[in-house]
PDB file of C-alpha atoms in Angstrom:
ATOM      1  CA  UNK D   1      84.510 113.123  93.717  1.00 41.00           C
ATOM      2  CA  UNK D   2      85.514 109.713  95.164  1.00 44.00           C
ATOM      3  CA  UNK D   3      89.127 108.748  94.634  1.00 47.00           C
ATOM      4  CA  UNK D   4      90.436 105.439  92.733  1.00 67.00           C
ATOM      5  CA  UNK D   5      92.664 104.248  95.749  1.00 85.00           C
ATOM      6  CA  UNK D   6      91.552 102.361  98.374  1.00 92.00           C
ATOM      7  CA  UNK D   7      93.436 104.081 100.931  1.00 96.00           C
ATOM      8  CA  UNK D   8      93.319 107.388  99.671  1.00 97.00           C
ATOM      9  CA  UNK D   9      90.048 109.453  98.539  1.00 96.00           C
ATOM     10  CA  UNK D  10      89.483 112.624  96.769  1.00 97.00           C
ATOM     11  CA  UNK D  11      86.499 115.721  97.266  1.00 97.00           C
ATOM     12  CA  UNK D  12      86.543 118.072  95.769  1.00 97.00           C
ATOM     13  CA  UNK D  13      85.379 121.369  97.388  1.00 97.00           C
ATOM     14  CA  UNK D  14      85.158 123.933  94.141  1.00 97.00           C
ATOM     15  CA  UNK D  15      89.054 124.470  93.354  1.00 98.00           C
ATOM     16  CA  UNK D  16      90.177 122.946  96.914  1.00 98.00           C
ATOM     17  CA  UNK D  17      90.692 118.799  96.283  1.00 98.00           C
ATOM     18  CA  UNK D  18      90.437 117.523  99.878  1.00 98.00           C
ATOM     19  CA  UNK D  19      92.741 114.102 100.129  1.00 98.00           C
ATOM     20  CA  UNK D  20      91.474 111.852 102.460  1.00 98.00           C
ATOM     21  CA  UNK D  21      93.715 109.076 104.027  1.00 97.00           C
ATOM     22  CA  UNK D  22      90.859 106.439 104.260  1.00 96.00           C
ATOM     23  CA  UNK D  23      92.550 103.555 107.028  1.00 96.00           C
ATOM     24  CA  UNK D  24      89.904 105.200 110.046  1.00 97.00           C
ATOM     25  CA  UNK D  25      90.084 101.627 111.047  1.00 95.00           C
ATOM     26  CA  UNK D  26      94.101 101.837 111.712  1.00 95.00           C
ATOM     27  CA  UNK D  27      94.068 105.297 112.722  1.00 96.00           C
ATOM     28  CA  UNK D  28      95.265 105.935 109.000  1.00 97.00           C
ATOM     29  CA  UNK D  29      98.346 103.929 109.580  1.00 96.00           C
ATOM     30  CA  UNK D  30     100.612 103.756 106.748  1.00 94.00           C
ATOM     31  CA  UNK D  31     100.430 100.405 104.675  1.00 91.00           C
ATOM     32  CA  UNK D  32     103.286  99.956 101.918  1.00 88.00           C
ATOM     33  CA  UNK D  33     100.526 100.383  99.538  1.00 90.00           C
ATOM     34  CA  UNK D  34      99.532 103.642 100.983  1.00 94.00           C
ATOM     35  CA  UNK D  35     102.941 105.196 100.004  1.00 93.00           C
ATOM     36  CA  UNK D  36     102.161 104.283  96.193  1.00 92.00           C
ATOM     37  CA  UNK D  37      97.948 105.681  96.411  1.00 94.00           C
ATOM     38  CA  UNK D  38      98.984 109.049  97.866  1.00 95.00           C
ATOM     39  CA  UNK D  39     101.859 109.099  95.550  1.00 95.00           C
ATOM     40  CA  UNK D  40      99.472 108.745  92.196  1.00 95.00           C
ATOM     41  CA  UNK D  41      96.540 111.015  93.744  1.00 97.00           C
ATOM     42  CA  UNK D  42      98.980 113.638  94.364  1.00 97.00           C
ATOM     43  CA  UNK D  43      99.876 113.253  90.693  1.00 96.00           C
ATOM     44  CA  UNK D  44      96.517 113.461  89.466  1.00 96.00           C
ATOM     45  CA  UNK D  45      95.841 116.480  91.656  1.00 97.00           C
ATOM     46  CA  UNK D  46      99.342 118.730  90.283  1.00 98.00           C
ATOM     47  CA  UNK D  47      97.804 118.078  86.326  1.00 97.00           C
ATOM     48  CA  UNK D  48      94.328 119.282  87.188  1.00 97.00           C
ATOM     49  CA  UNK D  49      94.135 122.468  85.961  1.00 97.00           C
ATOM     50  CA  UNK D  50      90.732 122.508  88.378  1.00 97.00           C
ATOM     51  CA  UNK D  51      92.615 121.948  91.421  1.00 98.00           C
ATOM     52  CA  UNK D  52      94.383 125.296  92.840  1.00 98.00           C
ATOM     53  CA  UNK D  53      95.244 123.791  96.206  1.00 98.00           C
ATOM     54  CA  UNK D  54      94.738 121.114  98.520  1.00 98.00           C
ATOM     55  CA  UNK D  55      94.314 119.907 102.231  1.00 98.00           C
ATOM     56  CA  UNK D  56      95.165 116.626 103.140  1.00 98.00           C
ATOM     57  CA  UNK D  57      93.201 114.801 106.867  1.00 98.00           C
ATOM     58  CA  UNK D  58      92.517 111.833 107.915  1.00 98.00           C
ATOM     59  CA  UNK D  59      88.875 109.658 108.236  1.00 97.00           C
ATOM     60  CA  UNK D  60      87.786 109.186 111.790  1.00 97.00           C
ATOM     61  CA  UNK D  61      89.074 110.056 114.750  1.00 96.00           C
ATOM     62  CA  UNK D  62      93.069 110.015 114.094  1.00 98.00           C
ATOM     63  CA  UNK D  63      95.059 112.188 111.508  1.00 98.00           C
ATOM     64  CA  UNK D  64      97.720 109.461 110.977  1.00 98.00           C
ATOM     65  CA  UNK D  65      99.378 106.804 113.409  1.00 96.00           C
ATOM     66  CA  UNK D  66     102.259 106.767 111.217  1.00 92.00           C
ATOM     67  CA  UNK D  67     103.244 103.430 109.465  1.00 89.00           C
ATOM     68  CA  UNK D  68     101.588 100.472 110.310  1.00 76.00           C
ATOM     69  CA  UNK D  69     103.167  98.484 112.714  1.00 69.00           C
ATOM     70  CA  UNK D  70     101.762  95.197 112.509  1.00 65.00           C
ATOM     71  CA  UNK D  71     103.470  95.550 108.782  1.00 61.00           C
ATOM     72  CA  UNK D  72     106.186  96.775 109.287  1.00 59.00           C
ATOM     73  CA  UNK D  73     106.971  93.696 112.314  1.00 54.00           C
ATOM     74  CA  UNK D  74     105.712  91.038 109.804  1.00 56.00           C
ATOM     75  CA  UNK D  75     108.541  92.332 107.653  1.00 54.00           C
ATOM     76  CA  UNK D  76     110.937  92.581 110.439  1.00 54.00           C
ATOM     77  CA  UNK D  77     110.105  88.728 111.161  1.00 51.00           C
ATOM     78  CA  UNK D  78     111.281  88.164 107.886  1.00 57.00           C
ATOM     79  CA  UNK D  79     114.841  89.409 108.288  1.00 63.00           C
ATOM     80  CA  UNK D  80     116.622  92.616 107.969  1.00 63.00           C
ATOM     81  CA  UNK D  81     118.691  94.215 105.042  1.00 69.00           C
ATOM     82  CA  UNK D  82     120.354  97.091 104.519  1.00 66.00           C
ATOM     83  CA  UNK D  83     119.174  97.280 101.028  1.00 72.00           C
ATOM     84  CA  UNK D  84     115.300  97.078 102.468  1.00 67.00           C
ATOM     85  CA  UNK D  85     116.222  99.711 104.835  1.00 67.00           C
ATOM     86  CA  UNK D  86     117.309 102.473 102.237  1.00 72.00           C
ATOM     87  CA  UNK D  87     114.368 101.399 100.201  1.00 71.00           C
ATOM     88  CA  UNK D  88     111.912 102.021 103.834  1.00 72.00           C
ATOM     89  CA  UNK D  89     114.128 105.535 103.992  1.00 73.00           C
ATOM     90  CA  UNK D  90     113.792 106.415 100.172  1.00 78.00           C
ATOM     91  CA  UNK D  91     110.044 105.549 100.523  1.00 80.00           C
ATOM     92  CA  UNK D  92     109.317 107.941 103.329  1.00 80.00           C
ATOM     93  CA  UNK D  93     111.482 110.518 102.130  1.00 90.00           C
ATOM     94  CA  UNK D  94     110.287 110.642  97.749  1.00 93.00           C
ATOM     95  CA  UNK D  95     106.400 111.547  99.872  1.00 93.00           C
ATOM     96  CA  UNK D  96     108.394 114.560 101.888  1.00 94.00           C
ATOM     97  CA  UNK D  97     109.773 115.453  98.997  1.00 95.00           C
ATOM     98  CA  UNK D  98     106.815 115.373  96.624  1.00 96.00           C
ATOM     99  CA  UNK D  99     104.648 117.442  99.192  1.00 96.00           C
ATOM    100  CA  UNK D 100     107.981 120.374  99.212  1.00 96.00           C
ATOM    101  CA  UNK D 101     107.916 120.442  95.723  1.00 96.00           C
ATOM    102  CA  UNK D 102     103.709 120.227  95.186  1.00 97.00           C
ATOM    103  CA  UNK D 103     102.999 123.243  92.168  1.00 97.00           C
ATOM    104  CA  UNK D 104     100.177 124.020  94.118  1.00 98.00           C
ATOM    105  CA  UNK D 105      99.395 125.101  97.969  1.00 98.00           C
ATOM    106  CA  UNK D 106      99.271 121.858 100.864  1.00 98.00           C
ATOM    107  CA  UNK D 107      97.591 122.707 104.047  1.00 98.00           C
ATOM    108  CA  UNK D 108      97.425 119.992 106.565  1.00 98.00           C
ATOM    109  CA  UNK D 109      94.048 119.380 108.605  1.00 98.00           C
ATOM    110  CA  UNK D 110      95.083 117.346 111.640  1.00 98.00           C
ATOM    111  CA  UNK D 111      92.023 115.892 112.781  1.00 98.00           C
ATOM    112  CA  UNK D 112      93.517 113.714 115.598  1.00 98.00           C
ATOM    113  CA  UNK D 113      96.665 111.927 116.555  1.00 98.00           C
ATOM    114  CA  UNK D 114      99.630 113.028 114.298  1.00 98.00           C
ATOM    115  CA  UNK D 115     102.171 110.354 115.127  1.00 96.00           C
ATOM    116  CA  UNK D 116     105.518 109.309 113.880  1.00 92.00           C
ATOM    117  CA  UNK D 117     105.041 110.201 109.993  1.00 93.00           C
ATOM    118  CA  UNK D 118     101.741 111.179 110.737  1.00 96.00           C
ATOM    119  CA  UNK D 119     103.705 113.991 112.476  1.00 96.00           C
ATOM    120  CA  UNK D 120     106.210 114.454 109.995  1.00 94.00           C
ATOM    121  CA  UNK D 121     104.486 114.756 106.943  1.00 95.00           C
ATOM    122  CA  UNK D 122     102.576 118.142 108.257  1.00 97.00           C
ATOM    123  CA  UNK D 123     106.295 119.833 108.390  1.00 97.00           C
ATOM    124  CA  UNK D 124     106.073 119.851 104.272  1.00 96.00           C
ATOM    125  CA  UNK D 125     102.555 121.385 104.008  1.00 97.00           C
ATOM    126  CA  UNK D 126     102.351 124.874 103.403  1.00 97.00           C
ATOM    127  CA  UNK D 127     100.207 125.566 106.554  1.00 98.00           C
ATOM    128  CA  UNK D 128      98.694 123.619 109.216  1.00 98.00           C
ATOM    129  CA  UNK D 129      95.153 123.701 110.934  1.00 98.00           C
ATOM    130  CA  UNK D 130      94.197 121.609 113.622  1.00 98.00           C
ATOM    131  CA  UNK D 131      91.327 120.345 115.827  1.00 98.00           C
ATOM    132  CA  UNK D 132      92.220 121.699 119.808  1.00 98.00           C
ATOM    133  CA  UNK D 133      91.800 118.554 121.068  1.00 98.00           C
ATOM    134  CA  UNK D 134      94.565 116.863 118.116  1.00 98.00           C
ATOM    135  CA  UNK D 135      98.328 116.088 119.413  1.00 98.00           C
ATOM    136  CA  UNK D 136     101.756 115.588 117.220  1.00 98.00           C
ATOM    137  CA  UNK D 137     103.660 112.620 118.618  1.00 96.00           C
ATOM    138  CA  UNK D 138     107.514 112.511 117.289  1.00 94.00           C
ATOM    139  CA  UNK D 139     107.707 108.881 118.768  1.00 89.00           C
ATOM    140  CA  UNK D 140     110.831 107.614 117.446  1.00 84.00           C
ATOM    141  CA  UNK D 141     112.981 108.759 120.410  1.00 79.00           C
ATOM    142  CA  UNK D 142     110.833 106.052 122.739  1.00 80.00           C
ATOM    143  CA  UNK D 143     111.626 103.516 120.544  1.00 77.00           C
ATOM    144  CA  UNK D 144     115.427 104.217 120.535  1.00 75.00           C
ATOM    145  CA  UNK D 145     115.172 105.424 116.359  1.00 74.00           C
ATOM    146  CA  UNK D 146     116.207 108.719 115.415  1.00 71.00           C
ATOM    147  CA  UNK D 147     114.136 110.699 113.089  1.00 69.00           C
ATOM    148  CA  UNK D 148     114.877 109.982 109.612  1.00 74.00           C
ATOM    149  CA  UNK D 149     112.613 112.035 107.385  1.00 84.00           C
ATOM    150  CA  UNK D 150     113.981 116.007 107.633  1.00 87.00           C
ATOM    151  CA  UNK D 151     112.228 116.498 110.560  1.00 93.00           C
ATOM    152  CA  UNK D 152     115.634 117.576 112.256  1.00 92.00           C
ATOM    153  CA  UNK D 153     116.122 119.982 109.540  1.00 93.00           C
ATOM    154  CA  UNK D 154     112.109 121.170 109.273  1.00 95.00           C
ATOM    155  CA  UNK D 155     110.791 121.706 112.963  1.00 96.00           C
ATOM    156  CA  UNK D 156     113.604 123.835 114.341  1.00 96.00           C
ATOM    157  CA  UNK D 157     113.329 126.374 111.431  1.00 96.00           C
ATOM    158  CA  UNK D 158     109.426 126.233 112.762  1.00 97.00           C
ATOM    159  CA  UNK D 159     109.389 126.694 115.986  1.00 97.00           C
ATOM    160  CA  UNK D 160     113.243 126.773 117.179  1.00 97.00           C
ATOM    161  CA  UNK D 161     115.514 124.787 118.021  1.00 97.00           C
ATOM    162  CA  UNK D 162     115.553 124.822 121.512  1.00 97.00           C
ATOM    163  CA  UNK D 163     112.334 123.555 121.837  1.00 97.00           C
ATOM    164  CA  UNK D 164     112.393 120.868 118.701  1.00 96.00           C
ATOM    165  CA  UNK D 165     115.599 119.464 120.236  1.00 95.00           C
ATOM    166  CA  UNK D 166     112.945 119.219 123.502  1.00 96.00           C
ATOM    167  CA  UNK D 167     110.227 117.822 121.335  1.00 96.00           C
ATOM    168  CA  UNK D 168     112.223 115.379 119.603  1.00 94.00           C
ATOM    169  CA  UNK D 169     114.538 113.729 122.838  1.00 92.00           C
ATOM    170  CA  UNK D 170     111.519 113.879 124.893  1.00 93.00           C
ATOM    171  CA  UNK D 171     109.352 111.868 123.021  1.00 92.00           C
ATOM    172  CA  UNK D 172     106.216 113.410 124.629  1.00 95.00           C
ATOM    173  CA  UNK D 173     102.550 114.384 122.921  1.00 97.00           C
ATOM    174  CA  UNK D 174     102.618 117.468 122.167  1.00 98.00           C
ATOM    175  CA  UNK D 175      98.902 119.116 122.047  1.00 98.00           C
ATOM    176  CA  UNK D 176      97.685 121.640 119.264  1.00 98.00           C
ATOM    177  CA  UNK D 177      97.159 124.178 122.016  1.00 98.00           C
ATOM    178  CA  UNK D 178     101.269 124.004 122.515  1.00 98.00           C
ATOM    179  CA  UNK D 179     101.887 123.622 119.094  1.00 98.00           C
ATOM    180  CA  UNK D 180      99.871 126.490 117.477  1.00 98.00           C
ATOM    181  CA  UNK D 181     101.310 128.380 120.604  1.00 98.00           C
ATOM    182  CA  UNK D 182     104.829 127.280 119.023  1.00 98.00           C
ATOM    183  CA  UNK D 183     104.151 128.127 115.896  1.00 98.00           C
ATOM    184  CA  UNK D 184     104.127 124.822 114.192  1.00 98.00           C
ATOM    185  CA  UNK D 185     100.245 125.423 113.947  1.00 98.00           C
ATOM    186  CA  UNK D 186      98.692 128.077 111.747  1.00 98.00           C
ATOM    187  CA  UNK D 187      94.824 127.617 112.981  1.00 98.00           C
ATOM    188  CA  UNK D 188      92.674 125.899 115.699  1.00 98.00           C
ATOM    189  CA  UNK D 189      89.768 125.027 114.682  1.00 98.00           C
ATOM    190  CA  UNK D 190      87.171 122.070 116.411  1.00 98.00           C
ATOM    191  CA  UNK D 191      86.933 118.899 114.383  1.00 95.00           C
ATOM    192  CA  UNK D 192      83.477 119.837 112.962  1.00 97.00           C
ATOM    193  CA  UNK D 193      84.660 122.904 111.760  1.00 98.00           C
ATOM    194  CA  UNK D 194      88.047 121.705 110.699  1.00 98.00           C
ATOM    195  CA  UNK D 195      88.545 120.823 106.885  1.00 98.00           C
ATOM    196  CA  UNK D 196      86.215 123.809 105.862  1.00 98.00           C
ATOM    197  CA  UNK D 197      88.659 126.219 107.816  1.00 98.00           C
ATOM    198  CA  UNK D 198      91.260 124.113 105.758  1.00 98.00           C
ATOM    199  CA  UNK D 199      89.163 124.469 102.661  1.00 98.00           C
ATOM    200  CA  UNK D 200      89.509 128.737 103.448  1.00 97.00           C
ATOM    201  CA  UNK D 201      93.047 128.346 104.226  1.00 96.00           C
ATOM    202  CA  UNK D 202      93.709 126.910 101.124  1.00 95.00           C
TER     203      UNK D 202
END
C-alpha cells in the first residue's frame, strides 16, 4: 500500500508496515516537510490495529543524509534566531521522541549512508539491521556542532562510552562491520536481502 506523503511511503508486508523515506534523489535528506510526512504516517501506523510493527529504510542507495543542506543554508541566508533555532531543536527532537514512545516495535533497515540524523534516528528503533557495505556518520563534530538530538545520552548506553565519546569527537564513518561488532547493530544482512530480514526482525 502506497503512502499519501510525498516523501514518505508505506508497504505493507502482512502485519509489518515498511516506511519508506522516498528523497533517493537527495540521499533521503531531510526537507522541513519531511519532519511533518513521517510525523502523520507514523500516526496512521500506531491506530492500525493491522500493523504490529514496523521497519523504517530508505529508497536507493542511501539510508538518510540527514537534513538537507541546501535548505537548511537557504534558511541560514535568511538570518538567524534563537527562536528558529529551538523550533530546528524541538523539530528533530518531537521525531526521537515519537519513535521512543512508538506502541508498537521500530527496527531500522540501514540500507546505505546513515548520516547526521540519518544516524541518529536508528538510536530510537528497537533494533537495527544493516546492509555490510552501509556506514553511520555522526558528522556534527566536523562541522564544529555538537550533537543535539540524545545521541550523547543513547549511543554510550549502546555500545559504551569509551568508544561513543571516540565516535562522536572523531567524526569518522563508521562501517556496519564495526558497528554490529559494537553492538549498535543487531543484523548484517546484504542490501537485497535487507528489509525482508527487517520484515523477520520485526
Amino acid at each position: 500500500m502506497a503512502g499519501e506523503w510525498e516523501d514518505v511511503g508505506i508497504e505493507r508486508r502482512g502485519d509489518v508496515a515498511v516506511l519508506w523515506l522516498e528523497r533517493p534523489h537527495r540521499l533521503n535528506a531531510f526537507r522541513l516537510v519531511t519532519f511533518q510526512m513521517l510525523h502523520e504516517a507514523l500516526d496512521q501506523l500506531a491506530q492500525d490495529p493491522g500493523v504490529r510493527a514496523v521497519v523504517i529504510t530508505g529508497r536507493g542507495r542511501a539510508f538518510c543524509a540527514g537534513e538537507d543542506l541546501d535548505e537548511m543554508n537557504r534558511g541560514a541566508a535568511l538570518g538567524f534566531s534563537v527562536r528558529a533555532a529551538r523550533r530546528d531543536l524541538t523539530r528533530l527532537q518531537d521525531l526521537t521522541r515519537k519513535l521512543l514512545s512508538f506502541p508498537k516495535p521500530v527496527v531500522a533497515a540501514i540500507n546505505g549512508p546513515a548520516v547526521g540524523l540519518g544516524a541518529e534516528l536508528p538510536l530510537a528503533c528497537r533494533m537495527r539491521v544493516a546492509d555490510p557495505e552501509a556506514y553511520f556518520y555522526f558528522a556534527e563534530a566536523s562541522r564544529g556542532m555538537l550533537q543535539t538530538n540524545g545521541t550523547f545520552h543513547f549511543l554510550p548506553r549502546i555500545v559504551g562510552a569509551g568508544r561513543a565519546m571516540e565516535w562522536l569527537v572523531t567524526a569518522r564513518r563508521i562501517p556496519a562491520t564495526e558497528a554490529w561488532s559494537a553492538g549498535l547493530v543487531n543484523t548484517l544482512a546484504p542490501q537485497s536481502d535487507l528489509v525482508a530480514v527487517a520484515v523477520a526482525t520485526a
